[in-house]
Coordinates of C-alpha atoms and ligand atoms in Angstrom, one line a residue:
Chain A
X105 CA 26.2 -33.9 47.8
X106 CA 28.0 -37.2 47.8
X107 CA 31.0 -35.9 45.9
X108 CA 33.2 -35.5 48.9
X109 CA 36.6 -37.1 49.3
X110 CA 38.0 -38.8 52.4
X111 CA 39.6 -35.7 54.1
X112 CA 41.5 -32.6 53.2
X113 CA 45.2 -32.7 52.4
X114 CA 46.5 -29.3 52.9
X115 CA 49.8 -28.1 51.6
X116 CA 51.6 -25.3 53.2
X117 CA 51.6 -22.3 50.9
X118 CA 55.4 -22.4 50.4
X119 CA 55.3 -26.2 49.7
X120 CA 53.0 -25.8 46.7
X121 CA 55.0 -25.8 43.5
X122 CA 53.9 -22.3 42.6
X123 CA 54.6 -20.8 46.1
X124 CA 57.9 -22.7 46.3
X125 CA 59.3 -21.1 43.2
X126 CA 57.9 -17.6 44.0
X127 CA 59.6 -17.6 47.4
X128 CA 63.0 -17.5 45.7
X129 CA 62.1 -14.8 43.3
X130 CA 62.4 -11.1 44.1
X131 CA 59.5 -8.8 43.6
X132 CA 56.0 -8.3 44.9
X133 CA 54.4 -5.2 46.1
X134 CA 55.2 -3.5 49.4
X135 CA 54.0 -0.4 51.2
X136 CA 50.3 -1.1 50.8
X137 CA 47.7 -1.3 53.5
X138 CA 44.4 -3.1 52.9
X139 CA 41.4 -4.2 54.9
X140 CA 39.3 -7.2 55.4
X141 CA 35.7 -6.5 54.2
X142 CA 33.9 -9.8 54.6
X143 CA 34.4 -13.4 55.9
X144 CA 32.3 -16.2 54.4
X145 CA 32.3 -19.9 55.0
X146 CA 30.2 -22.8 53.7
X147 CA 29.8 -26.0 55.6
X148 CA 30.0 -28.3 52.5
X149 CA 30.5 -28.2 48.8
X150 CA 27.6 -26.4 47.0
X151 CA 26.2 -25.0 50.3
X152 CA 25.2 -21.4 50.4
X153 CA 28.0 -19.2 51.9
X154 CA 27.3 -17.8 55.3
X155 CA 28.7 -14.4 56.5
X156 CA 30.6 -14.3 59.8
X157 CA 31.3 -11.4 62.1
X158 CA 34.3 -13.2 63.5
X159 CA 36.2 -16.3 62.5
X160 CA 38.8 -18.5 64.0
X161 CA 41.7 -19.5 61.7
X162 CA 43.6 -22.6 62.6
X163 CA 47.1 -23.2 61.2
X164 CA 47.3 -26.2 59.0
X165 CA 43.5 -26.6 58.8
X166 CA 41.5 -23.5 57.7
X167 CA 38.6 -21.5 59.0
X168 CA 36.5 -23.1 61.6
X169 CA 33.2 -24.3 60.2
X170 CA 34.4 -24.1 56.6
X171 CA 34.2 -26.9 54.1
X172 CA 37.9 -27.3 53.8
X173 CA 38.4 -27.2 57.5
X174 CA 35.7 -29.9 57.9
X175 CA 36.9 -31.9 54.9
X176 CA 33.5 -31.6 53.1
X177 CA 34.6 -29.6 50.1
X178 CA 34.7 -30.8 46.5
X179 CA 38.2 -31.2 45.2
X180 CA 40.6 -33.5 43.5
X181 CA 42.6 -36.0 45.5
X182 CA 45.9 -34.0 45.0
X183 CA 47.1 -32.0 47.9
X184 CA 46.5 -28.3 47.5
X185 CA 46.6 -25.0 49.3
X186 CA 43.1 -24.1 50.4
X187 CA 43.0 -23.3 54.1
X188 CA 41.9 -19.8 53.2
X189 CA 40.9 -18.3 49.9
X190 CA 40.8 -14.5 49.2
X191 CA 39.5 -12.3 46.5
X192 CA 39.8 -8.6 45.8
X193 CA 36.8 -6.4 46.1
X194 CA 38.4 -4.4 43.2
X195 CA 37.9 -7.5 41.0
X196 CA 34.3 -7.7 41.9
X197 CA 33.9 -4.0 41.2
X198 CA 35.4 -4.5 37.8
X199 CA 32.9 -7.3 37.0
X200 CA 30.1 -5.0 38.2
X201 CA 31.1 -2.4 35.6
X202 CA 31.8 -5.1 32.9
X203 CA 35.4 -4.1 32.6
X204 CA 36.9 -5.5 30.4
X205 CA 33.7 -6.2 28.5
X206 CA 34.1 -10.0 28.4
X207 CA 30.4 -10.9 28.9
X208 CA 27.0 -9.6 27.9
X209 CA 26.9 -7.0 30.7
X210 CA 27.8 -6.2 34.3
X211 CA 27.8 -9.1 36.7
X212 CA 27.0 -8.5 40.4
X213 CA 29.1 -11.1 42.1
X214 CA 28.3 -10.3 45.7
X215 CA 30.7 -11.5 48.4
X216 CA 28.4 -14.2 49.5
X217 CA 28.3 -15.7 45.9
X218 CA 32.0 -15.9 44.9
X219 CA 32.8 -18.7 47.3
X220 CA 36.1 -17.3 48.5
X221 CA 36.5 -16.9 52.2
X222 CA 37.8 -13.4 52.5
X223 CA 36.9 -10.4 50.5
X224 CA 39.6 -7.7 50.8
X225 CA 40.2 -4.2 49.6
X226 CA 43.5 -2.6 48.8
X227 CA 45.5 -5.9 48.8
X228 CA 47.5 -6.8 45.6
X229 CA 46.7 -10.6 45.8
X230 CA 48.4 -11.5 42.5
X231 CA 51.7 -10.2 44.0
X232 CA 51.5 -12.4 47.1
X233 CA 52.4 -15.8 45.9
X234 CA 55.4 -16.9 47.9
X235 CA 54.9 -14.0 50.3
X236 CA 53.7 -13.8 53.9
X237 CA 51.1 -11.2 55.0
X238 CA 49.0 -10.4 57.9
X239 CA 45.2 -10.3 58.3
X240 CA 44.6 -8.9 61.8
X241 CA 46.5 -11.2 64.1
X242 CA 46.6 -14.0 61.6
X243 CA 49.6 -14.7 59.3
X244 CA 48.9 -16.1 55.9
X245 CA 51.3 -17.6 53.2
X246 CA 50.3 -17.0 49.6
X247 CA 50.5 -20.5 47.9
X248 CA 49.1 -20.2 44.5
X249 CA 46.8 -18.0 42.4
X250 CA 43.2 -19.1 42.5
X251 CA 41.6 -19.8 39.1
X252 CA 38.0 -19.7 38.2
X253 CA 36.2 -23.0 37.7
X254 CA 33.3 -24.0 35.6
X255 CA 31.7 -25.4 38.7
X256 CA 31.2 -21.8 40.1
X257 CA 29.7 -20.7 36.8
X258 CA 27.2 -23.6 36.9
X259 CA 26.4 -23.1 40.6
X260 CA 25.6 -19.5 40.1
X261 CA 24.2 -19.6 36.6
X262 CA 26.4 -16.6 35.9
X263 CA 29.1 -16.4 33.1
X264 CA 31.9 -15.6 35.6
X265 CA 34.6 -17.9 34.2
X266 CA 36.2 -15.6 31.7
X267 CA 35.9 -12.3 33.6
X268 CA 37.4 -13.8 36.7
X269 CA 40.5 -15.0 34.9
X270 CA 43.7 -13.7 36.4
X271 CA 41.8 -12.0 39.2
X272 CA 40.2 -14.9 40.8
X273 CA 42.1 -14.4 44.1
X274 CA 44.7 -16.2 46.1
X275 CA 44.8 -19.5 48.0
X276 CA 46.7 -19.4 51.2
X277 CA 47.8 -21.5 54.1
X278 CA 47.7 -20.3 57.7
X279 CA 51.1 -19.8 59.3
X280 CA 49.8 -18.3 62.6
X281 CA 46.1 -18.8 63.5
X282 CA 43.9 -16.5 65.5
X283 CA 40.6 -14.6 65.3
X284 CA 39.8 -12.3 62.4
X285 CA 37.0 -9.8 61.9
X286 CA 35.8 -7.6 59.1
X287 CA 37.6 -4.3 59.4
X288 CA 40.9 -5.9 60.3
X289 CA 44.0 -4.5 58.6
X290 CA 45.8 -6.5 55.9
X291 CA 49.5 -5.8 55.8
X292 CA 52.6 -7.1 54.0
X293 CA 55.3 -8.9 56.0
X294 CA 59.0 -9.1 55.1
X295 CA 58.4 -6.7 52.2
Chain B
X175 CA 26.6 -31.9 34.9
X176 CA 24.8 -29.3 36.8
X177 CA 25.8 -28.1 40.2
X178 CA 23.2 -26.3 42.3
X179 CA 23.5 -24.2 45.5
X180 CA 22.1 -25.9 48.6
X181 CA 20.4 -23.6 51.1
X182 CA 19.2 -24.2 54.6
X183 CA 15.6 -23.3 54.5
X184 CA 13.1 -23.1 57.3
X185 CA 9.7 -24.9 57.3
X186 CA 7.2 -22.0 57.5
X187 CA 4.0 -24.1 57.5
X188 CA 2.8 -27.7 57.1
X189 CA -0.7 -28.4 55.8
X190 CA -2.5 -31.6 55.3
X191 CA -3.8 -31.9 51.7
X192 CA -5.0 -35.5 51.9
X193 CA -4.6 -38.1 54.7
X194 CA -1.3 -39.2 52.9
X195 CA -0.1 -35.9 51.5
X196 CA 1.3 -32.9 53.3
X197 CA 2.2 -29.5 51.8
X198 CA 5.3 -28.0 53.2
X199 CA 6.0 -24.2 52.8
X200 CA 9.6 -23.3 52.9
X201 CA 11.4 -20.0 53.3
X202 CA 14.9 -18.6 53.8
X203 CA 15.6 -17.7 57.4
X204 CA 17.3 -14.4 56.3
X205 CA 16.6 -13.7 52.6
X206 CA 13.4 -12.2 51.3
X207 CA 13.4 -14.1 48.1
X208 CA 14.3 -17.7 47.0
X209 CA 15.9 -18.5 43.7
X210 CA 13.8 -18.0 40.6
X211 CA 12.1 -21.0 39.1
X212 CA 9.8 -22.0 36.2
X213 CA 6.8 -24.4 36.2
X214 CA 7.9 -28.0 36.1
X215 CA 11.0 -27.5 38.2
X216 CA 12.0 -29.6 41.2
X217 CA 14.3 -29.2 44.1
X218 CA 16.4 -31.8 46.0
X219 CA 15.8 -32.2 49.7
X220 CA 18.8 -33.5 51.5
X221 CA 18.1 -36.3 54.1
X222 CA 20.3 -36.5 57.2
X223 CA 22.3 -39.3 55.7
X224 CA 23.2 -37.3 52.7
X225 CA 20.8 -38.9 50.3
X226 CA 18.7 -36.6 48.1
X227 CA 15.0 -36.7 47.3
X228 CA 13.4 -34.8 44.4
X229 CA 10.2 -32.8 44.9
X230 CA 8.5 -30.7 42.4
X231 CA 7.6 -27.1 43.3
X232 CA 3.9 -26.6 43.2
X233 CA 3.4 -22.9 44.2
X234 CA 3.5 -19.8 42.1
X235 CA 6.5 -19.9 39.7
X236 CA 9.0 -17.0 39.7
X237 CA 11.2 -15.4 42.3
X238 CA 9.1 -16.0 45.4
X239 CA 9.6 -15.6 49.1
X240 CA 8.3 -19.1 49.7
X241 CA 8.2 -22.5 48.0
X242 CA 5.6 -25.2 48.4
X243 CA 6.3 -28.9 48.0
X244 CA 3.7 -31.7 48.4
X245 CA 5.0 -34.9 49.9
X246 CA 3.1 -38.2 50.0
X247 CA 4.1 -40.6 52.7
X248 CA 5.1 -43.7 50.8
X249 CA 4.6 -46.9 52.7
X250 CA 7.0 -48.9 50.5
X251 CA 9.3 -46.1 49.6
X252 CA 13.0 -45.7 50.3
X253 CA 12.4 -43.8 53.6
X254 CA 12.6 -40.3 52.3
X255 CA 9.0 -39.4 52.5
X256 CA 8.6 -40.9 55.9
X257 CA 11.5 -38.9 57.2
X258 CA 9.9 -35.7 55.8
X259 CA 6.6 -36.5 57.4
X260 CA 8.1 -37.5 60.8
X261 CA 10.8 -34.8 61.1
X262 CA 9.7 -31.6 59.4
X263 CA 7.5 -29.3 61.4
X264 CA 7.1 -25.5 61.4
X265 CA 10.5 -24.0 62.4
X266 CA 12.6 -27.0 61.4
X267 CA 15.5 -26.4 59.1
X268 CA 16.0 -28.5 56.0
X269 CA 18.7 -28.5 53.3
X270 CA 17.2 -27.8 49.9
X271 CA 18.9 -27.3 46.5
X272 CA 18.2 -24.6 44.0
X273 CA 15.5 -25.6 41.5
X274 CA 16.3 -27.5 38.3
X275 CA 13.8 -28.0 35.5
X276 CA 13.8 -31.2 33.5
X277 CA 10.1 -30.8 32.7
X278 CA 9.5 -27.3 31.3
X279 CA 6.5 -26.1 29.4
X280 CA 7.1 -26.1 25.7
X281 CA 7.8 -22.6 24.4
X282 CA 5.5 -21.4 21.6
X283 CA 2.9 -24.2 22.1
X284 CA -0.6 -23.3 21.1
X285 CA -2.4 -25.7 23.4
X286 CA -1.3 -28.0 26.3
X287 CA -2.7 -31.3 27.6
X288 CA -1.8 -32.1 31.2
X289 CA -2.3 -35.5 32.6
X290 CA -1.6 -36.0 36.3
X291 CA -2.0 -39.0 38.5
X292 CA -1.9 -38.9 42.3
X293 CA 1.1 -37.0 43.7
X294 CA 2.3 -36.6 40.1
X295 CA 0.1 -33.5 39.9
X296 CA 2.6 -31.3 41.7
X297 CA 4.7 -30.1 38.8
X298 CA 1.5 -29.9 36.7
X299 CA -0.2 -27.6 39.2
X300 CA 2.7 -25.1 38.8
X301 CA 2.3 -25.5 35.0
X302 CA -1.4 -24.8 35.2
X303 CA -0.7 -21.7 37.3
X304 CA 1.7 -20.4 34.6
X305 CA -0.6 -21.3 31.8
X306 CA -3.7 -19.7 33.5
X307 CA -1.7 -16.6 34.2
X308 CA -0.7 -16.4 30.5
X309 CA -4.3 -17.0 29.4
X310 CA -3.0 -20.1 27.5
X311 CA -5.3 -22.8 26.2
X312 CA -5.0 -26.0 28.3
X313 CA -6.8 -29.0 29.7
X314 CA -5.9 -30.8 32.9
X315 CA -6.8 -34.4 33.4
X316 CA -6.5 -35.4 37.1
X317 CA -6.6 -39.1 38.0
X318 CA -6.9 -40.3 41.6
X319 CA -8.6 -43.1 43.5
X320 CA -11.1 -40.6 45.0
X321 CA -11.6 -36.9 45.5
X322 CA -10.6 -37.3 49.1
X323 CA -7.3 -38.8 48.1
X324 CA -6.5 -36.3 45.2
X325 CA -3.6 -34.1 46.4
X326 CA -4.0 -30.4 45.8
X327 CA -7.5 -30.7 44.5
X328 CA -8.7 -27.5 46.0
X329 CA -5.9 -25.5 44.4
X330 CA -6.3 -27.3 41.1
X331 CA -10.0 -26.4 41.0
X332 CA -9.3 -22.7 41.7
X333 CA -6.4 -22.5 39.1
X334 CA -8.0 -24.6 36.4
X335 CA -11.7 -23.9 36.8
X336 CA -13.6 -25.5 33.8
X337 CA -10.3 -26.7 32.3
X338 CA -10.1 -29.4 35.0
X339 CA -11.4 -32.9 34.2
X340 CA -11.4 -35.2 37.2
X341 CA -11.2 -39.0 36.9
X342 CA -11.9 -40.5 40.3
X343 CA -11.9 -44.3 40.5
X344 CA -14.5 -44.4 43.3
X345 CA -17.0 -42.5 41.1
X346 CA -16.5 -45.1 38.4
X347 CA -14.7 -42.6 36.1
X348 CA -11.4 -43.9 34.8
X349 CA -9.2 -41.8 32.6
X350 CA -8.9 -43.2 29.0
X351 CA -5.6 -42.2 27.5
X352 CA -7.4 -42.0 24.1
X353 CA -8.7 -38.6 25.4
X354 CA -5.3 -37.0 24.6
X355 CA -6.6 -37.0 21.0
X356 CA -4.8 -36.5 17.7
X357 CA -1.4 -34.8 17.6
X358 CA -2.3 -31.4 16.1
X359 CA 0.5 -28.9 15.4
X360 CA 1.6 -26.9 18.4
X361 CA -0.2 -29.1 20.9
X362 CA 2.0 -30.4 23.8
X363 CA 1.3 -33.3 26.1
X364 CA 2.7 -33.5 29.7
X365 CA 2.2 -36.4 32.0
X366 CA 3.4 -37.1 35.5
X367 CA 2.3 -39.8 37.9
X368 CA 2.4 -43.5 38.5
X369 CA 4.2 -45.7 36.0
X370 CA 1.0 -47.3 34.8
X371 CA -0.5 -44.0 33.9
X372 CA 2.6 -42.8 32.1
X373 CA 2.8 -46.0 30.1
X374 CA -0.8 -45.7 29.1
X375 CA -0.3 -42.1 27.9
X376 CA 2.9 -43.0 26.1
X377 CA 1.1 -45.9 24.3
X378 CA -1.8 -43.8 23.3
X379 CA 0.5 -41.1 22.0
X380 CA 2.5 -43.6 20.0
X381 CA -0.6 -45.1 18.5
X382 CA -1.9 -41.7 17.4
X383 CA 1.4 -40.6 16.0
X384 CA 2.4 -37.9 18.4
X385 CA 6.0 -36.8 17.8
X386 CA 8.5 -37.3 20.6
X387 CA 9.1 -33.6 20.8
X388 CA 5.4 -33.0 21.6
X389 CA 5.4 -35.4 24.6
X390 CA 6.9 -34.6 28.0
X391 CA 7.1 -37.0 30.9
X392 CA 8.4 -36.9 34.4
X393 CA 8.9 -39.9 36.6
X394 CA 10.2 -39.6 40.1
X395 CA 10.7 -43.3 40.7
X396 CA 13.3 -45.5 39.2
X397 CA 12.2 -47.9 36.4
X398 CA 12.9 -51.3 37.8
X399 CA 13.7 -53.7 35.1
X400 CA 14.2 -57.0 36.8
X401 CA 15.4 -58.7 33.6
X402 CA 18.3 -56.3 33.1
X403 CA 21.7 -58.1 33.6
X404 CA 24.5 -55.6 34.1
X405 CA 27.7 -56.5 32.3
X406 CA 31.2 -55.1 32.9
X407 CA 32.5 -52.5 30.5
X408 CA 35.4 -50.1 30.0
X409 CA 35.3 -46.4 30.5
X410 CA 37.9 -44.4 28.6
X411 CA 38.6 -40.9 29.9
X412 CA 38.6 -38.5 26.9
X413 CA 41.1 -36.0 28.3
X414 CA 43.8 -38.5 29.4
X415 CA 43.1 -41.7 27.5
X416 CA 43.0 -43.6 30.8
X417 CA 40.9 -46.8 30.8
X418 CA 38.9 -47.8 33.8
X419 CA 37.0 -51.1 34.2
X420 CA 33.4 -50.9 35.5
X421 CA 32.6 -54.3 37.0
X422 CA 29.0 -55.6 36.6
X423 CA 28.1 -54.8 40.2
X424 CA 29.2 -51.2 40.2
X425 CA 28.2 -48.0 38.5
X426 CA 30.4 -45.8 36.3
X427 CA 29.9 -43.0 38.8
X428 CA 31.3 -45.2 41.7
X429 CA 34.3 -46.2 39.6
X430 CA 35.1 -42.7 38.5
X431 CA 34.8 -41.4 42.1
X432 CA 37.1 -44.0 43.4
X433 CA 39.6 -42.9 40.8
X434 CA 39.5 -39.4 42.3
X435 CA 37.0 -37.6 40.0
X436 CA 34.8 -35.2 42.0
X437 CA 31.5 -35.7 40.3
X438 CA 28.1 -34.4 41.2
X439 CA 25.1 -36.7 41.8
X440 CA 21.9 -36.6 43.6
X441 CA 19.3 -39.3 43.2
X442 CA 21.7 -42.0 41.9
X443 CA 18.6 -43.6 40.4
X444 CA 18.6 -42.0 36.9
X445 CA 15.8 -39.6 37.6
X446 CA 17.4 -36.2 38.5
X447 CA 20.0 -35.5 35.8
X448 CA 22.8 -34.3 38.2
X449 CA 25.3 -36.8 36.9
X450 CA 24.8 -36.4 33.2
X451 CA 28.0 -36.5 31.2
X452 CA 29.0 -36.3 27.6
X453 CA 30.2 -39.4 25.8
X454 CA 31.4 -40.7 22.4
X455 CA 32.7 -43.8 20.7
X456 CA 30.5 -46.4 22.3
X457 CA 27.0 -47.9 22.6
X458 CA 25.4 -46.7 25.8
X459 CA 22.6 -48.7 27.5
X460 CA 20.5 -45.8 28.8
X461 CA 18.8 -46.9 32.0
X462 CA 17.7 -43.5 33.3
X463 CA 14.3 -41.8 33.0
X464 CA 15.6 -38.2 32.7
X465 CA 17.4 -37.7 29.4
X466 CA 15.2 -37.0 26.4
X467 CA 15.7 -39.2 23.4
X468 CA 17.3 -36.3 21.5
X469 CA 20.1 -36.1 24.1
X470 CA 20.9 -39.8 24.3
X471 CA 23.3 -39.9 21.3
X472 CA 26.0 -38.0 23.2
X473 CA 24.9 -37.7 26.9
X474 CA 24.5 -40.4 29.5
X475 CA 23.8 -40.6 33.3
X476 CA 26.8 -42.0 35.0
X477 CA 24.7 -43.3 38.0
X478 CA 22.7 -45.9 36.2
X479 CA 23.5 -46.1 32.5
X480 CA 26.1 -48.6 31.2
X481 CA 27.8 -49.3 27.9
X482 CA 28.3 -52.3 25.7
X483 CA 32.0 -53.2 25.9
X484 CA 33.3 -49.7 26.1
X485 CA 32.6 -46.0 25.9
X486 CA 34.6 -42.8 26.0
X487 CA 33.4 -40.2 28.5
X488 CA 34.0 -36.5 28.2
X489 CA 35.9 -36.0 31.4
Ligands
FES114 S1 22.4 -38.9 40.0 FE1 20.4 -38.4 39.4 S2 20.4 -39.1 37.3 FE2 22.3 -39.7 38.1

């Protein structure tokens, strides 16, 4: 693909307009404990995602080997929060049972297809904009809600746009880097 | 615009079909099946410098564990085929897009006439496989300089049997485009091959009154029109009203990208359809060979097509 821009401009999660506002607003969910199920990266836009048994997260850059770390993703020239993207396994489960029934039938959006880096279970992602949380030894900052794009729908040939609305996951920056592995605990901080 | 997943596939086998053509068998290093495809589809192979080359799949259509592409070494090409021949060997990895079909079999046809020249037989072989499996009525005209230089000849003989008519120059048999006959209802014509052959088939079809919708062509080489003089024009962005100037020596695609639009493309020659975009309010000078006539009123390829004075693009 030749649709790559010069290089990634990452915003810290709390610098993004959404994250900045959310930081100053009370709320969010505490007392939960989730886990990391899968790690996926793609080396460039449109490339098939690859599952990793272990990944290095680098603060200010992203996951080693991923398109946004390498600057080979597809995105607009505006700075954004995209060092790490997460999605809830529960959202994928809902799609698989066609709930709510927004499309013709169940959609099996497997973790290697959805193009988010981390698939997590038991983590209330929509509550984490403007919040810090931990994935294993790594600390992430919730910057903005992810939203589905038509590009994904086209790439997969699956009508995922509407059913992913409002549960498309969370875009984060990395506050403290480190190594993560599937099975790592995901925990709220400062909650 | 269509985005397609790119996978790293492994070359499972390389076979010589003619002295100039090799058949590459590709498989996924971890997955048992490759994406589904239908006859007439092509994939993009990504060269090390990021350029893409289109190759039709010529194996058995459907979800399959392996794909086959036939690649002719072009002596005066743009370097893609030479790279394939020189670099791909069993075990090598290559980046390949999911299939796209700009050349599908017509649904509900009662009979099919296939005309293939040289390496242009590749998508038609896949079509013949589908048609033979369905027990459909079809004829395959194969044109080549000689039997020895006809790619995929052995496969075509097996798949087509009696339905294959060979036209080999060295035997003094030359294909006469008049053989396509009169345009009966439900008969569809498909041609792929050198420019000369396609033009002859087009002319014969026009002369006999074939409807546009009954004719299907695929050309994997840009139409070079030396007399075309590109002029500057204005591009208006439908969503914002912003106006960009496209100078005579640049493409709409380039100008849009420079302005920050992340747009897909692949061949940048007007043959693959990756960069197709909707438009309105303007006269577009279509210079691609991928859009069917029926799509040209409101769709354009941003890589090669231009406009007279100005056009509004649906971006
Ligand atoms: S990029 Fe292939 S038609 Fe424009």
